[in-house]
């Protein structure tokens, strides 16, 4: 049985990005013990992701066979777990996605996240993806992501609310 991807642009993107994501996850798994002991020894790191913060963000992607614009809001339940509600316009389809996200802290200002949720609108289904967010300060971050329905894209995230630690 041969797996066929209908969208060649997404296929090309996945072939180029997926190995990098897999290597990132392997690096996270192997360095998790070191990172945990480092965090326990150095309590001075106060990352931008904090319980009680809200997000406002958006991203876009324009390729050969796909055009995607996505905007959404989110809430952080902890410094690792968030929930996003995104509106997406992709190839003349409108989708609403409810996406719980789990964040891995990899560097001082860089996070990798995984998302798995549901999509409703012109099509229904389970949606999932992964991405990287780099924060230039405590409030603003640049994001790149892949998603099986929206295709992903690059964009901006703004954090607000929450307490300063």
mmCIF file of C-alpha atoms in Angstrom:
data_model
loop_
_atom_site.group_PDB
_atom_site.id
_atom_site.type_symbol
_atom_site.label_atom_id
_atom_site.label_comp_id
_atom_site.label_asym_id
_atom_site.label_seq_id
_atom_site.Cartn_x
_atom_site.Cartn_y
_atom_site.Cartn_z
ATOM 1 C CA UNK A 1 0.000 0.000 0.000
ATOM 2 C CA UNK A 2 1.494 3.296 -1.071
ATOM 3 C CA UNK A 3 0.841 6.481 0.902
ATOM 4 C CA UNK A 4 -0.027 9.356 -1.416
ATOM 5 C CA UNK A 5 0.144 12.966 -0.337
ATOM 6 C CA UNK A 6 -2.196 15.087 -2.450
ATOM 7 C CA UNK A 7 -0.426 18.361 -1.842
ATOM 8 C CA UNK A 8 3.099 18.299 -3.335
ATOM 9 C CA UNK A 9 4.109 21.526 -1.604
ATOM 10 C CA UNK A 10 3.285 20.123 1.814
ATOM 11 C CA UNK A 11 5.107 16.919 0.874
ATOM 12 C CA UNK A 12 8.256 18.837 -0.020
ATOM 13 C CA UNK A 13 8.050 20.868 3.179
ATOM 14 C CA UNK A 14 7.528 17.754 5.297
ATOM 15 C CA UNK A 15 10.506 16.003 3.661
ATOM 16 C CA UNK A 16 12.743 18.961 4.462
ATOM 17 C CA UNK A 17 11.456 19.865 7.938
ATOM 18 C CA UNK A 18 10.503 16.478 9.407
ATOM 19 C CA UNK A 19 14.104 15.202 9.777
ATOM 20 C CA UNK A 20 15.028 18.418 11.612
ATOM 21 C CA UNK A 21 12.059 18.049 13.953
ATOM 22 C CA UNK A 22 12.914 14.397 14.616
ATOM 23 C CA UNK A 23 16.524 15.304 15.398
ATOM 24 C CA UNK A 24 15.284 18.057 17.715
ATOM 25 C CA UNK A 25 13.051 15.625 19.590
ATOM 26 C CA UNK A 26 15.910 13.104 19.874
ATOM 27 C CA UNK A 27 18.122 15.864 21.268
ATOM 28 C CA UNK A 28 15.398 16.824 23.770
ATOM 29 C CA UNK A 29 15.002 13.242 24.968
ATOM 30 C CA UNK A 30 18.741 12.665 25.399
ATOM 31 C CA UNK A 31 19.373 15.995 27.122
ATOM 32 C CA UNK A 32 16.280 16.011 29.347
ATOM 33 C CA UNK A 33 18.085 14.715 32.442
ATOM 34 C CA UNK A 34 20.832 17.320 32.082
ATOM 35 C CA UNK A 35 18.321 20.128 31.523
ATOM 36 C CA UNK A 36 16.297 19.097 34.565
ATOM 37 C CA UNK A 37 19.339 19.082 36.848
ATOM 38 C CA UNK A 38 20.463 22.416 35.355
ATOM 39 C CA UNK A 39 17.047 23.965 36.083
ATOM 40 C CA UNK A 40 17.074 22.642 39.652
ATOM 41 C CA UNK A 41 20.533 24.152 40.225
ATOM 42 C CA UNK A 42 19.815 27.480 38.530
ATOM 43 C CA UNK A 43 16.465 28.941 39.528
ATOM 44 C CA UNK A 44 17.230 32.291 37.884
ATOM 45 C CA UNK A 45 15.769 31.429 34.457
ATOM 46 C CA UNK A 46 12.373 33.061 34.096
ATOM 47 C CA UNK A 47 11.108 32.063 30.673
ATOM 48 C CA UNK A 48 8.379 33.897 28.814
ATOM 49 C CA UNK A 49 5.899 30.997 29.055
ATOM 50 C CA UNK A 50 4.116 31.231 32.390
ATOM 51 C CA UNK A 51 0.894 30.022 33.924
ATOM 52 C CA UNK A 52 -1.902 32.514 33.384
ATOM 53 C CA UNK A 53 -0.468 34.196 30.281
ATOM 54 C CA UNK A 54 -2.531 34.657 27.139
ATOM 55 C CA UNK A 55 -1.302 34.575 23.561
ATOM 56 C CA UNK A 56 -2.346 36.327 20.409
ATOM 57 C CA UNK A 57 -0.706 35.149 17.247
ATOM 58 C CA UNK A 58 -0.878 34.403 13.593
ATOM 59 C CA UNK A 59 1.041 32.872 10.754
ATOM 60 C CA UNK A 60 0.877 32.463 7.012
ATOM 61 C CA UNK A 61 2.203 30.215 4.277
ATOM 62 C CA UNK A 62 2.128 30.733 0.513
ATOM 63 C CA UNK A 63 3.282 27.900 -1.727
ATOM 64 C CA UNK A 64 2.600 26.336 -5.127
ATOM 65 C CA UNK A 65 -0.616 24.567 -4.179
ATOM 66 C CA UNK A 66 -1.444 25.966 -0.762
ATOM 67 C CA UNK A 67 -2.184 29.356 0.727
ATOM 68 C CA UNK A 68 -2.798 29.464 4.457
ATOM 69 C CA UNK A 69 -3.524 32.296 6.882
ATOM 70 C CA UNK A 70 -4.029 31.468 10.551
ATOM 71 C CA UNK A 71 -4.791 33.610 13.604
ATOM 72 C CA UNK A 72 -5.621 32.569 17.125
ATOM 73 C CA UNK A 73 -5.660 33.090 20.846
ATOM 74 C CA UNK A 74 -4.341 30.851 23.587
ATOM 75 C CA UNK A 75 -3.928 30.388 27.311
ATOM 76 C CA UNK A 76 -1.102 28.791 29.331
ATOM 77 C CA UNK A 77 -2.110 26.444 32.143
ATOM 78 C CA UNK A 78 1.566 26.066 33.103
ATOM 79 C CA UNK A 79 4.951 26.877 31.593
ATOM 80 C CA UNK A 80 4.636 23.726 29.447
ATOM 81 C CA UNK A 81 0.932 23.287 28.622
ATOM 82 C CA UNK A 82 -1.240 25.665 26.624
ATOM 83 C CA UNK A 83 -4.504 25.612 24.707
ATOM 84 C CA UNK A 84 -5.035 27.482 21.452
ATOM 85 C CA UNK A 85 -8.137 28.287 19.433
ATOM 86 C CA UNK A 86 -7.155 29.137 15.873
ATOM 87 C CA UNK A 87 -9.114 30.311 12.867
ATOM 88 C CA UNK A 88 -7.562 29.196 9.596
ATOM 89 C CA UNK A 89 -8.252 30.061 5.982
ATOM 90 C CA UNK A 90 -6.557 27.531 3.706
ATOM 91 C CA UNK A 91 -7.209 27.076 -0.025
ATOM 92 C CA UNK A 92 -10.704 28.633 0.158
ATOM 93 C CA UNK A 93 -11.658 26.566 3.220
ATOM 94 C CA UNK A 94 -12.355 28.052 6.651
ATOM 95 C CA UNK A 95 -11.426 25.966 9.707
ATOM 96 C CA UNK A 96 -11.549 26.419 13.457
ATOM 97 C CA UNK A 97 -8.971 24.412 15.391
ATOM 98 C CA UNK A 98 -8.913 23.626 19.122
ATOM 99 C CA UNK A 99 -5.294 22.675 19.798
ATOM 100 C CA UNK A 100 -3.795 21.698 23.152
ATOM 101 C CA UNK A 101 -0.037 22.297 22.966
ATOM 102 C CA UNK A 102 2.898 20.915 24.922
ATOM 103 C CA UNK A 103 6.059 23.040 24.976
ATOM 104 C CA UNK A 104 9.654 21.798 25.364
ATOM 105 C CA UNK A 105 12.178 24.407 26.491
ATOM 106 C CA UNK A 106 15.323 23.829 24.411
ATOM 107 C CA UNK A 107 17.336 27.044 24.775
ATOM 108 C CA UNK A 108 16.945 30.242 26.810
ATOM 109 C CA UNK A 109 14.410 31.765 24.436
ATOM 110 C CA UNK A 110 13.514 28.827 22.183
ATOM 111 C CA UNK A 111 10.680 26.336 22.564
ATOM 112 C CA UNK A 112 9.537 23.388 20.478
ATOM 113 C CA UNK A 113 5.856 22.559 20.712
ATOM 114 C CA UNK A 114 3.587 19.684 19.734
ATOM 115 C CA UNK A 115 -0.118 20.181 19.138
ATOM 116 C CA UNK A 116 -2.929 17.664 18.751
ATOM 117 C CA UNK A 117 -6.580 18.630 18.646
ATOM 118 C CA UNK A 118 -9.723 18.842 16.569
ATOM 119 C CA UNK A 119 -10.673 20.790 13.465
ATOM 120 C CA UNK A 120 -14.176 21.861 12.473
ATOM 121 C CA UNK A 121 -15.547 23.991 9.662
ATOM 122 C CA UNK A 122 -15.477 23.153 5.977
ATOM 123 C CA UNK A 123 -13.741 19.891 6.937
ATOM 124 C CA UNK A 124 -13.735 18.002 10.234
ATOM 125 C CA UNK A 125 -11.052 15.844 11.755
ATOM 126 C CA UNK A 126 -8.135 15.411 14.093
ATOM 127 C CA UNK A 127 -5.422 17.979 13.561
ATOM 128 C CA UNK A 128 -1.867 17.895 14.734
ATOM 129 C CA UNK A 129 1.406 19.595 14.205
ATOM 130 C CA UNK A 130 4.687 20.819 15.590
ATOM 131 C CA UNK A 131 6.633 24.026 15.610
ATOM 132 C CA UNK A 132 9.384 26.176 17.024
ATOM 133 C CA UNK A 133 8.966 29.532 18.780
ATOM 134 C CA UNK A 134 11.860 31.918 19.435
ATOM 135 C CA UNK A 135 11.142 34.782 21.850
ATOM 136 C CA UNK A 136 13.038 38.016 21.235
ATOM 137 C CA UNK A 137 11.879 39.298 24.642
ATOM 138 C CA UNK A 138 9.367 38.411 27.391
ATOM 139 C CA UNK A 139 6.383 39.253 25.177
ATOM 140 C CA UNK A 140 7.159 38.769 21.465
ATOM 141 C CA UNK A 141 8.165 35.600 19.641
ATOM 142 C CA UNK A 142 8.654 34.402 16.081
ATOM 143 C CA UNK A 143 7.111 31.073 15.195
ATOM 144 C CA UNK A 144 7.412 28.441 12.491
ATOM 145 C CA UNK A 145 5.002 25.514 12.457
ATOM 146 C CA UNK A 146 3.599 22.613 10.466
ATOM 147 C CA UNK A 147 -0.005 21.433 10.751
ATOM 148 C CA UNK A 148 -1.736 18.659 8.845
ATOM 149 C CA UNK A 149 -4.770 20.833 7.972
ATOM 150 C CA UNK A 150 -3.428 24.371 7.709
ATOM 151 C CA UNK A 151 -0.051 23.435 6.276
ATOM 152 C CA UNK A 152 1.645 25.577 8.886
ATOM 153 C CA UNK A 153 3.616 28.693 8.198
ATOM 154 C CA UNK A 154 5.682 31.408 9.800
ATOM 155 C CA UNK A 155 4.387 34.144 12.036
ATOM 156 C CA UNK A 156 4.384 36.103 15.256
ATOM 157 C CA UNK A 157 3.212 35.389 18.821
ATOM 158 C CA UNK A 158 2.524 38.038 21.462
ATOM 159 C CA UNK A 159 2.168 37.140 25.162
ATOM 160 C CA UNK A 160 0.195 39.232 27.620
ATOM 161 C CA UNK A 161 -1.221 38.915 31.115
ATOM 162 C CA UNK A 162 0.183 36.617 33.778
ATOM 163 C CA UNK A 163 2.506 37.451 36.637
ATOM 164 C CA UNK A 164 6.154 38.349 36.405
ATOM 165 C CA UNK A 165 8.147 35.778 38.324
#
